[in-house]
Amino acid sequence: DASEKLTLAHITSHAGAGGDWVFISSLYRMHTEAGHQVEILGANSSEKNPRFHELDLNRGWRGLLRSIPTASKLLRNIDILHAHSFVALLCAVVVKIVYRKRYKIVYTHHLAVDGSAIKKALVRILANQTEVVHVCSKVTQRFLIERYNIAPKRIRLTHLGSDEVRFQPLTENNRRDLRAKLGIAEREFVILFAGRLAPEKGVESLVRFFSRTRPSNTSLLIVGDGDHASKIKAMVNSEGLQDRVKMMGNSEQIQEFYQLSDLLVLPSTGIETFGLVVIEAGLCGVPSVMNDLTGVSEELIDGQSGFIFTTGSQDDLDEKLVSIIDTKQELPRIGDQARELCLREFSQSVMFRNINELYREALSPK
C-alpha cells in the first residue's frame, strides 16, 4: 500500500562520501518527505546530521562487536533495514538473529571488488538471510553471480538516479554569467572531471592528454579531493599546465560545474559499478566519456548520448577527445539526448519508485 507509512533504517560502514552515500541521503530525504520515519546508522553519520546514529563499523571486528548491541537498541519496530556494505550486512543479520528482530533486510551491493574466499562464503550465507539483494548495474549483477556464486533469482537490478530538479541545463545567459564568475571565457571548451581523487580514477590520463596534445582554447577543471590530489597537482605543475588545468577542490554546488562545462570525462582505470556523475552531467545536458569496462556504459549510448574509450589506452582516450573537440558543434545535440535518457531512466523519481517496489517485495509474504 503506497499510503502505508513505514519505519526504515539504513546501515552503512561509513557516511559522507561516495556514490553509496549520495544514494542513502537521497532516499533519506525522499522517504522523509513522503512521511516515512527514517533512521541512519553508520560511522561518521552524525557529522552529516546530528539526528543520525554513530556505529563503529569502520573499525574492524572490535568495532563490529561494539556496534551490534548499539544497533539492537536503535532498531526498534523497524520495518525495513537497508544495508549498504558487507560489514553493515553482517551487523544487520547478527542483530536480527541474536535479538530476534522482525525487520526485513534489503542489501545493496555497491562495489564490484573481488574478495577473499572467506568473504565470498560469508556474503553467500548472509545473502540467504536477506529478503532482497539489490544491485545498481549489470556489471555488479554479473559480478555477484560469477564471483560470489549468488543465485540470479535472488538479485534485483534497479539503477540509481540523480535529482532532476537540482541538475538541469542553464539558459545561455545564465551559463555565460556562471563562467564569467569563475573567469572562464565564453568560447572556452571546458572538460570536467568530478569525483574522488584516487589512483583508480585515472585523472593523470587527462593531465597527460593536455600535456601531449595542448588543445587550443580548452581547459580542464578537476572538482574533488582525495589522497591523490597532491600527486596530480605536482604533475600539473611539472608539465607547466597551471593555466589549462585547474584543481577546484570539493564543491557543495557541483551542479554549477556541470552546467558551465562542455564535456565530463570519467577516465577510470577499472570498473566503476555506477557513475552518478555521469547521470548528474547528463541531466544538465552535458555528455560524458568513460571506459568500456565500467558499469556506467549502461548509462549512455556510444556516439549518441556519450562516448566510450578503451580502458587503459591513453592513445584511444587522446584520439577520442581530439575528435570530440574538433566536432564540438555536435555536443549540444548529444547532450540533449543524454538528458532525455537520464530523465527517462535515471532520475531520482524513477529510482524512488523502483526502490519502493523492492521494499514492497521485501515486506510481502513469501
C-alpha positions as a LaTeX table, in Angstrom:
\begin{tabular}{lrrr}
\hline
Residue & $x$ (\AA) & $y$ (\AA) & $z$ (\AA) \\
\hline
Asp1 & 0.00 & 0.00 & 0.00 \\
Ala2 & 1.67 & 3.22 & $-1.19$ \\
Ser3 & $-0.07$ & 5.21 & 1.58 \\
Glu4 & 1.28 & 2.99 & 4.38 \\
Lys5 & 3.88 & 4.79 & 6.47 \\
Leu6 & 6.94 & 2.68 & 7.18 \\
Thr7 & 9.80 & 2.81 & 9.63 \\
Leu8 & 13.00 & 2.47 & 7.61 \\
Ala9 & 16.66 & 2.38 & 8.57 \\
His10 & 19.87 & 2.49 & 6.56 \\
Ile11 & 23.05 & 0.97 & 7.96 \\
Thr12 & 26.48 & 1.64 & 6.46 \\
Ser13 & 30.12 & 1.28 & 7.43 \\
His14 & 30.73 & 4.93 & 6.58 \\
Ala15 & 28.80 & 8.09 & 5.78 \\
Gly16 & 29.52 & 11.25 & 3.90 \\
Ala17 & 31.47 & 10.13 & 0.83 \\
Gly18 & 30.96 & 8.20 & $-2.36$ \\
Gly19 & 28.01 & 7.29 & $-4.54$ \\
Asp20 & 26.56 & 4.98 & $-1.92$ \\
Trp21 & 26.22 & 7.89 & 0.49 \\
Val22 & 24.54 & 10.01 & $-2.20$ \\
Phe23 & 22.11 & 7.10 & $-2.64$ \\
Ile24 & 21.45 & 6.81 & 1.10 \\
Ser25 & 20.99 & 10.53 & 1.67 \\
Ser26 & 18.70 & 10.84 & $-1.36$ \\
Leu27 & 16.46 & 8.03 & $-0.11$ \\
Tyr28 & 16.50 & 9.55 & 3.38 \\
Arg29 & 15.28 & 12.88 & 2.06 \\
Met30 & 12.64 & 11.44 & $-0.27$ \\
His31 & 11.21 & 8.96 & 2.22 \\
Thr32 & 11.16 & 11.58 & 4.98 \\
Glu33 & 9.32 & 14.00 & 2.70 \\
Ala34 & 6.82 & 11.21 & 1.94 \\
Gly35 & 6.06 & 10.85 & 5.66 \\
His36 & 8.03 & 7.71 & 6.47 \\
Gln37 & 10.24 & 7.51 & 9.56 \\
Val38 & 13.87 & 7.01 & 8.55 \\
Glu39 & 16.95 & 6.33 & 10.67 \\
Ile40 & 20.59 & 6.35 & 9.58 \\
Leu41 & 23.20 & 4.23 & 11.38 \\
Gly42 & 26.86 & 4.40 & 10.42 \\
Ala43 & 30.37 & 5.62 & 11.09 \\
Asn44 & 30.70 & 9.42 & 10.82 \\
Ser45 & 26.94 & 9.73 & 10.24 \\
Ser46 & 26.36 & 12.31 & 12.98 \\
Glu47 & 28.84 & 14.59 & 11.20 \\
Lys48 & 26.30 & 14.78 & 8.37 \\
Asn49 & 23.22 & 15.11 & 10.59 \\
Pro50 & 23.07 & 15.20 & 14.41 \\
Arg51 & 19.94 & 13.00 & 14.26 \\
Phe52 & 21.90 & 10.13 & 12.73 \\
His53 & 23.36 & 7.39 & 14.94 \\
Glu54 & 27.04 & 6.51 & 15.29 \\
Leu55 & 28.36 & 2.97 & 14.88 \\
Asp56 & 31.95 & 1.74 & 14.78 \\
Leu57 & 31.54 & $-0.42$ & 11.70 \\
Asn58 & 34.67 & 1.05 & 10.08 \\
Arg59 & 36.93 & $-0.15$ & 12.93 \\
Gly60 & 37.41 & $-3.84$ & 12.30 \\
Trp61 & 35.99 & $-6.76$ & 14.22 \\
Arg62 & 36.14 & $-4.95$ & 17.57 \\
Gly63 & 34.14 & $-2.10$ & 16.09 \\
Leu64 & 31.60 & $-4.59$ & 14.75 \\
Leu65 & 31.24 & $-6.23$ & 18.17 \\
Arg66 & 30.73 & $-2.83$ & 19.80 \\
Ser67 & 28.17 & $-1.90$ & 17.16 \\
Ile68 & 25.92 & $-4.95$ & 17.50 \\
Pro69 & 24.31 & $-4.13$ & 20.90 \\
Thr70 & 24.13 & $-0.44$ & 20.00 \\
Ala71 & 22.33 & $-1.23$ & 16.76 \\
Ser72 & 19.93 & $-3.56$ & 18.57 \\
Lys73 & 18.81 & $-0.74$ & 20.86 \\
Leu74 & 18.32 & 1.63 & 17.93 \\
Leu75 & 16.48 & $-0.81$ & 15.66 \\
Arg76 & 13.15 & $-0.99$ & 17.47 \\
Asn77 & 9.98 & $-1.51$ & 15.44 \\
Ile78 & 11.84 & $-1.24$ & 12.13 \\
Asp79 & 10.02 & $-2.49$ & 9.04 \\
Ile80 & 12.94 & $-2.41$ & 6.58 \\
Leu81 & 16.66 & $-2.37$ & 7.36 \\
His82 & 18.64 & $-1.42$ & 4.25 \\
Ala83 & 22.32 & $-2.43$ & 4.46 \\
His84 & 24.95 & $-0.79$ & 2.23 \\
Ser85 & 28.21 & $-2.65$ & 2.87 \\
Phe86 & 29.42 & $-6.14$ & 3.76 \\
Val87 & 30.11 & $-5.22$ & 7.39 \\
Ala88 & 26.76 & $-3.42$ & 7.64 \\
Leu89 & 25.01 & $-6.51$ & 6.28 \\
Leu90 & 26.82 & $-8.74$ & 8.77 \\
Cys91 & 25.73 & $-6.45$ & 11.62 \\
Ala92 & 22.14 & $-6.39$ & 10.34 \\
Val93 & 21.90 & $-10.20$ & 10.16 \\
Val94 & 23.57 & $-10.83$ & 13.53 \\
Val95 & 21.32 & $-8.30$ & 15.30 \\
Lys96 & 18.22 & $-9.82$ & 13.68 \\
Ile97 & 19.12 & $-13.38$ & 14.72 \\
Val98 & 20.56 & $-12.72$ & 18.18 \\
Tyr99 & 17.95 & $-10.20$ & 19.29 \\
Arg100 & 15.05 & $-11.80$ & 17.37 \\
Lys101 & 14.20 & $-8.72$ & 15.37 \\
Arg102 & 11.35 & $-8.85$ & 12.87 \\
Tyr103 & 12.63 & $-6.36$ & 10.30 \\
Lys104 & 13.17 & $-7.32$ & 6.68 \\
Ile105 & 16.65 & $-6.84$ & 5.21 \\
Val106 & 17.39 & $-5.26$ & 1.84 \\
Tyr107 & 21.07 & $-5.38$ & 0.90 \\
Thr108 & 22.61 & $-3.17$ & $-1.79$ \\
His109 & 25.94 & $-4.49$ & $-3.07$ \\
His110 & 27.63 & $-1.29$ & $-4.27$ \\
Leu111 & 31.10 & $-2.43$ & $-5.36$ \\
Ala112 & 32.37 & $-4.95$ & $-7.90$ \\
Val113 & 35.52 & $-5.66$ & $-5.89$ \\
Asp114 & 36.81 & $-9.20$ & $-5.52$ \\
Gly115 & 37.14 & $-10.61$ & $-2.01$ \\
Ser116 & 38.82 & $-13.49$ & $-0.24$ \\
Ala117 & 37.31 & $-16.98$ & $-0.28$ \\
Ile118 & 36.12 & $-16.43$ & 3.29 \\
Lys119 & 34.42 & $-13.15$ & 2.44 \\
Lys120 & 32.73 & $-14.69$ & $-0.60$ \\
Ala121 & 31.41 & $-17.56$ & 1.51 \\
Leu122 & 30.14 & $-15.13$ & 4.15 \\
Val123 & 28.42 & $-12.95$ & 1.56 \\
Arg124 & 26.62 & $-16.02$ & 0.16 \\
Ile125 & 25.48 & $-17.05$ & 3.64 \\
Leu126 & 24.36 & $-13.55$ & 4.57 \\
Ala127 & 22.57 & $-13.05$ & 1.24 \\
Asn128 & 20.35 & $-16.01$ & 2.11 \\
Gln129 & 19.26 & $-14.13$ & 5.25 \\
Thr130 & 18.00 & $-11.14$ & 3.27 \\
Glu131 & 14.71 & $-10.60$ & 1.52 \\
Val132 & 16.25 & $-8.68$ & $-1.41$ \\
Val133 & 19.79 & $-8.40$ & $-2.79$ \\
His134 & 19.90 & $-5.18$ & $-4.81$ \\
Val135 & 22.49 & $-4.09$ & $-7.39$ \\
Cys136 & 22.60 & $-0.86$ & $-9.38$ \\
Ser137 & 24.29 & $-2.12$ & $-12.57$ \\
Lys138 & 24.56 & $-5.19$ & $-14.78$ \\
Val139 & 28.29 & $-5.22$ & $-14.05$ \\
Thr140 & 27.62 & $-5.75$ & $-10.33$ \\
Gln141 & 24.89 & $-8.27$ & $-11.09$ \\
Arg142 & 27.29 & $-10.39$ & $-13.17$ \\
Phe143 & 29.98 & $-9.96$ & $-10.55$ \\
Leu144 & 27.80 & $-11.38$ & $-7.75$ \\
Ile145 & 26.67 & $-14.28$ & $-9.92$ \\
Glu146 & 30.10 & $-15.19$ & $-11.31$ \\
Arg147 & 32.46 & $-14.33$ & $-8.43$ \\
Tyr148 & 30.26 & $-14.77$ & $-5.36$ \\
Asn149 & 28.00 & $-17.51$ & $-6.73$ \\
Ile150 & 24.81 & $-15.70$ & $-5.67$ \\
Ala151 & 21.74 & $-17.23$ & $-7.29$ \\
Pro152 & 20.45 & $-14.94$ & $-10.08$ \\
Lys153 & 16.87 & $-15.25$ & $-8.80$ \\
Arg154 & 17.90 & $-13.55$ & $-5.54$ \\
Ile155 & 19.27 & $-10.43$ & $-7.24$ \\
Arg156 & 17.22 & $-7.38$ & $-8.24$ \\
Leu157 & 18.66 & $-4.77$ & $-10.60$ \\
Thr158 & 17.45 & $-1.19$ & $-10.35$ \\
His159 & 19.60 & 1.78 & $-11.31$ \\
Leu160 & 20.45 & 4.73 & $-9.13$ \\
Gly161 & 19.19 & 8.18 & $-10.02$ \\
Ser162 & 20.03 & 11.84 & $-9.56$ \\
Asp163 & 17.96 & 14.89 & $-8.69$ \\
Glu164 & 16.39 & 16.13 & $-11.92$ \\
Val165 & 15.43 & 19.43 & $-10.24$ \\
Arg166 & 18.90 & 20.28 & $-8.96$ \\
Phe167 & 20.67 & 19.05 & $-12.10$ \\
Gln168 & 19.32 & 20.75 & $-15.21$ \\
Pro169 & 20.70 & 22.91 & $-18.03$ \\
Leu170 & 21.05 & 26.67 & $-17.75$ \\
Thr171 & 19.95 & 29.27 & $-20.24$ \\
Glu172 & 22.77 & 30.65 & $-22.39$ \\
Asn173 & 22.78 & 33.93 & $-20.46$ \\
Asn174 & 22.98 & 32.20 & $-17.06$ \\
Arg175 & 25.70 & 29.87 & $-18.32$ \\
Arg176 & 27.70 & 32.85 & $-19.58$ \\
Asp177 & 27.33 & 34.59 & $-16.21$ \\
Leu178 & 28.40 & 31.46 & $-14.33$ \\
Arg179 & 31.51 & 31.14 & $-16.48$ \\
Ala180 & 32.34 & 34.80 & $-16.01$ \\
Lys181 & 32.14 & 34.32 & $-12.23$ \\
Leu182 & 34.96 & 31.75 & $-12.46$ \\
Gly183 & 36.96 & 33.67 & $-15.07$ \\
Ile184 & 36.20 & 31.22 & $-17.91$ \\
Ala185 & 35.84 & 32.67 & $-21.40$ \\
Glu186 & 32.52 & 32.21 & $-23.17$ \\
Arg187 & 34.06 & 30.24 & $-26.05$ \\
Glu188 & 36.48 & 28.17 & $-23.97$ \\
Phe189 & 35.95 & 24.40 & $-24.33$ \\
Val190 & 35.72 & 23.06 & $-20.77$ \\
Ile191 & 36.40 & 19.43 & $-19.88$ \\
Leu192 & 35.33 & 18.40 & $-16.38$ \\
Phe193 & 36.42 & 15.64 & $-14.02$ \\
Ala194 & 34.26 & 15.30 & $-10.90$ \\
Gly195 & 34.90 & 12.76 & $-8.18$ \\
Arg196 & 37.25 & 11.37 & $-5.59$ \\
Leu197 & 40.94 & 11.82 & $-6.40$ \\
Ala198 & 42.36 & 8.30 & $-6.15$ \\
Pro199 & 44.73 & 6.28 & $-8.37$ \\
Glu200 & 41.95 & 4.16 & $-9.86$ \\
Lys201 & 40.12 & 7.26 & $-11.11$ \\
Gly202 & 42.77 & 7.79 & $-13.80$ \\
Val203 & 42.90 & 11.60 & $-13.59$ \\
Glu204 & 46.56 & 11.55 & $-14.64$ \\
Ser205 & 45.47 & 10.39 & $-18.09$ \\
Leu206 & 43.58 & 13.66 & $-18.53$ \\
Val207 & 46.63 & 15.66 & $-17.48$ \\
Arg208 & 48.73 & 13.63 & $-19.94$ \\
Phe209 & 46.20 & 14.40 & $-22.69$ \\
Phe210 & 46.72 & 18.13 & $-22.15$ \\
Ser211 & 50.49 & 17.67 & $-21.98$ \\
Arg212 & 50.61 & 15.62 & $-25.20$ \\
Thr213 & 48.10 & 17.49 & $-27.38$ \\
Arg214 & 47.99 & 21.05 & $-25.94$ \\
Pro215 & 44.47 & 21.69 & $-27.35$ \\
Ser216 & 43.78 & 25.37 & $-28.01$ \\
Asn217 & 41.01 & 27.24 & $-26.15$ \\
Thr218 & 40.48 & 24.18 & $-23.96$ \\
Ser219 & 40.75 & 23.78 & $-20.21$ \\
Leu220 & 40.29 & 21.05 & $-17.60$ \\
Leu221 & 38.50 & 21.54 & $-14.28$ \\
Ile222 & 39.19 & 18.90 & $-11.61$ \\
Val223 & 36.48 & 19.02 & $-8.94$ \\
Gly224 & 37.01 & 16.78 & $-5.94$ \\
Asp225 & 39.60 & 15.85 & $-3.37$ \\
Gly226 & 41.40 & 12.82 & $-2.01$ \\
Asp227 & 44.74 & 11.29 & $-1.11$ \\
His228 & 45.91 & 11.52 & $-4.72$ \\
Ala229 & 45.37 & 15.28 & $-5.03$ \\
Ser230 & 48.97 & 16.29 & $-4.23$ \\
Lys231 & 50.39 & 13.91 & $-6.86$ \\
Ile232 & 48.03 & 15.27 & $-9.52$ \\
Lys233 & 48.87 & 18.85 & $-8.59$ \\
Ala234 & 52.60 & 18.09 & $-8.81$ \\
Met235 & 52.07 & 16.56 & $-12.26$ \\
Val236 & 50.16 & 19.64 & $-13.43$ \\
Asn237 & 52.97 & 21.89 & $-12.22$ \\
Ser238 & 55.77 & 19.77 & $-13.68$ \\
Glu239 & 54.06 & 19.80 & $-17.11$ \\
Gly240 & 53.54 & 23.59 & $-16.94$ \\
Leu241 & 49.75 & 23.25 & $-17.27$ \\
Gln242 & 48.64 & 25.56 & $-14.47$ \\
Asp243 & 46.88 & 27.84 & $-16.96$ \\
Arg244 & 45.00 & 24.94 & $-18.57$ \\
Val245 & 44.29 & 22.56 & $-15.67$ \\
Lys246 & 42.63 & 23.95 & $-12.57$ \\
Met247 & 42.08 & 21.98 & $-9.37$ \\
Met248 & 38.89 & 23.27 & $-7.75$ \\
Gly249 & 38.67 & 21.06 & $-4.63$ \\
Asn250 & 35.34 & 19.84 & $-3.31$ \\
Ser251 & 32.19 & 21.82 & $-4.02$ \\
Glu252 & 28.72 & 21.79 & $-2.49$ \\
Gln253 & 27.49 & 23.36 & $-5.74$ \\
Ile254 & 28.72 & 20.65 & $-8.09$ \\
Gln255 & 25.76 & 21.27 & $-10.41$ \\
Glu256 & 27.32 & 24.62 & $-11.39$ \\
Phe257 & 30.44 & 22.89 & $-12.70$ \\
Tyr258 & 28.36 & 20.58 & $-14.87$ \\
Gln259 & 26.29 & 23.49 & $-16.13$ \\
Leu260 & 29.31 & 25.53 & $-17.28$ \\
Ser261 & 31.19 & 22.56 & $-18.80$ \\
Asp262 & 31.04 & 21.07 & $-22.29$ \\
Leu263 & 32.13 & 17.51 & $-21.53$ \\
Leu264 & 32.54 & 15.24 & $-18.49$ \\
Val265 & 35.33 & 12.66 & $-18.62$ \\
Leu266 & 35.47 & 9.67 & $-16.29$ \\
Pro267 & 38.87 & 8.12 & $-17.14$ \\
Ser268 & 38.82 & 5.32 & $-14.54$ \\
Thr269 & 41.40 & 2.58 & $-14.96$ \\
Gly270 & 38.99 & $-0.19$ & $-13.94$ \\
Ile271 & 35.35 & $-0.89$ & $-13.14$ \\
Glu272 & 33.06 & 1.86 & $-11.89$ \\
Thr273 & 29.96 & $-0.02$ & $-10.78$ \\
Phe274 & 27.77 & 3.01 & $-11.34$ \\
Gly275 & 28.80 & 6.59 & $-12.07$ \\
Leu276 & 26.34 & 9.05 & $-10.58$ \\
Val277 & 28.46 & 11.89 & $-12.01$ \\
Val278 & 27.51 & 10.69 & $-15.50$ \\
Ile279 & 23.82 & 10.95 & $-14.61$ \\
Glu280 & 24.26 & 14.35 & $-12.95$ \\
Ala281 & 26.09 & 15.67 & $-16.01$ \\
Gly282 & 23.54 & 14.13 & $-18.38$ \\
Leu283 & 20.66 & 15.78 & $-16.56$ \\
Cys284 & 22.50 & 19.08 & $-17.10$ \\
Gly285 & 22.71 & 18.31 & $-20.82$ \\
Val286 & 26.43 & 17.50 & $-20.72$ \\
Pro287 & 27.64 & 14.29 & $-22.43$ \\
Ser288 & 30.28 & 12.05 & $-20.87$ \\
Val289 & 33.30 & 9.99 & $-21.88$ \\
Met290 & 34.06 & 6.79 & $-19.92$ \\
Asn291 & 35.84 & 3.46 & $-20.31$ \\
Asp292 & 34.43 & 0.26 & $-21.78$ \\
Leu293 & 34.65 & $-1.79$ & $-18.57$ \\
Thr294 & 32.61 & 0.35 & $-16.30$ \\
Gly295 & 29.00 & $-0.13$ & $-15.31$ \\
Val296 & 28.27 & 3.42 & $-16.38$ \\
Ser297 & 28.32 & 2.25 & $-20.00$ \\
Glu298 & 24.69 & 1.31 & $-19.24$ \\
Glu299 & 24.03 & 4.99 & $-18.75$ \\
Leu300 & 24.73 & 6.12 & $-22.32$ \\
Ile301 & 24.66 & 5.04 & $-25.94$ \\
Asp302 & 28.10 & 5.39 & $-27.52$ \\
Gly303 & 28.11 & 8.16 & $-30.12$ \\
Gln304 & 24.52 & 9.16 & $-29.39$ \\
Ser305 & 24.37 & 10.29 & $-25.75$ \\
Gly306 & 28.06 & 9.98 & $-24.84$ \\
Phe307 & 31.34 & 8.30 & $-25.73$ \\
Ile308 & 33.29 & 5.20 & $-24.70$ \\
Phe309 & 37.07 & 4.66 & $-24.90$ \\
Thr310 & 39.21 & 1.56 & $-24.41$ \\
Thr311 & 40.22 & 1.07 & $-20.79$ \\
Gly312 & 43.89 & 1.77 & $-20.13$ \\
Ser313 & 44.59 & 3.13 & $-23.63$ \\
Gln314 & 45.99 & 6.66 & $-23.45$ \\
Asp315 & 46.11 & 6.81 & $-27.24$ \\
Asp316 & 42.44 & 5.90 & $-27.60$ \\
Leu317 & 41.44 & 8.45 & $-24.96$ \\
Asp318 & 43.54 & 11.13 & $-26.67$ \\
Glu319 & 42.08 & 10.36 & $-30.08$ \\
Lys320 & 38.55 & 10.35 & $-28.71$ \\
Leu321 & 38.97 & 13.72 & $-27.00$ \\
Val322 & 40.65 & 15.32 & $-30.04$ \\
Ser323 & 37.78 & 14.12 & $-32.24$ \\
Ile324 & 35.17 & 15.44 & $-29.80$ \\
Ile325 & 36.87 & 18.86 & $-29.60$ \\
Asp326 & 37.15 & 19.02 & $-33.40$ \\
Thr327 & 33.42 & 18.30 & $-33.79$ \\
Lys328 & 32.23 & 20.14 & $-30.69$ \\
Gln329 & 29.33 & 21.68 & $-32.61$ \\
Glu330 & 27.68 & 18.24 & $-32.30$ \\
Leu331 & 27.83 & 18.21 & $-28.49$ \\
Pro332 & 24.63 & 20.17 & $-27.76$ \\
Arg333 & 22.61 & 17.57 & $-29.69$ \\
Ile334 & 24.37 & 14.71 & $-27.91$ \\
Gly335 & 23.85 & 16.49 & $-24.59$ \\
Asp336 & 20.13 & 16.80 & $-25.28$ \\
Gln337 & 19.96 & 13.05 & $-25.92$ \\
Ala338 & 21.89 & 12.38 & $-22.72$ \\
Arg339 & 19.37 & 14.45 & $-20.76$ \\
Glu340 & 16.40 & 12.67 & $-22.37$ \\
Leu341 & 17.87 & 9.27 & $-21.49$ \\
Cys342 & 18.63 & 10.30 & $-17.89$ \\
Leu343 & 15.17 & 11.77 & $-17.35$ \\
Arg344 & 13.58 & 8.59 & $-18.68$ \\
Glu345 & 15.67 & 6.03 & $-16.80$ \\
Phe346 & 17.96 & 7.64 & $-14.21$ \\
Ser347 & 16.06 & 10.39 & $-12.39$ \\
Gln348 & 15.55 & 10.32 & $-8.63$ \\
Ser349 & 11.79 & 9.97 & $-9.08$ \\
Val350 & 12.34 & 6.79 & $-11.13$ \\
Met351 & 14.84 & 5.49 & $-8.55$ \\
Phe352 & 12.43 & 6.24 & $-5.69$ \\
Arg353 & 9.63 & 4.32 & $-7.39$ \\
Asn354 & 11.89 & 1.33 & $-8.09$ \\
Ile355 & 13.31 & 1.19 & $-4.55$ \\
Asn356 & 9.80 & 1.34 & $-3.10$ \\
Glu357 & 8.92 & $-1.68$ & $-5.24$ \\
Leu358 & 11.89 & $-3.52$ & $-3.72$ \\
Tyr359 & 10.67 & $-2.60$ & $-0.24$ \\
Arg360 & 7.17 & $-3.86$ & $-1.04$ \\
Glu361 & 8.69 & $-7.12$ & $-2.30$ \\
Ala362 & 10.69 & $-7.47$ & 0.92 \\
Leu363 & 7.55 & $-6.97$ & 3.03 \\
Ser364 & 5.29 & $-9.25$ & 1.00 \\
Pro365 & 4.56 & $-12.72$ & 2.48 \\
Lys366 & 6.72 & $-15.42$ & 0.92 \\
\hline
\end{tabular}
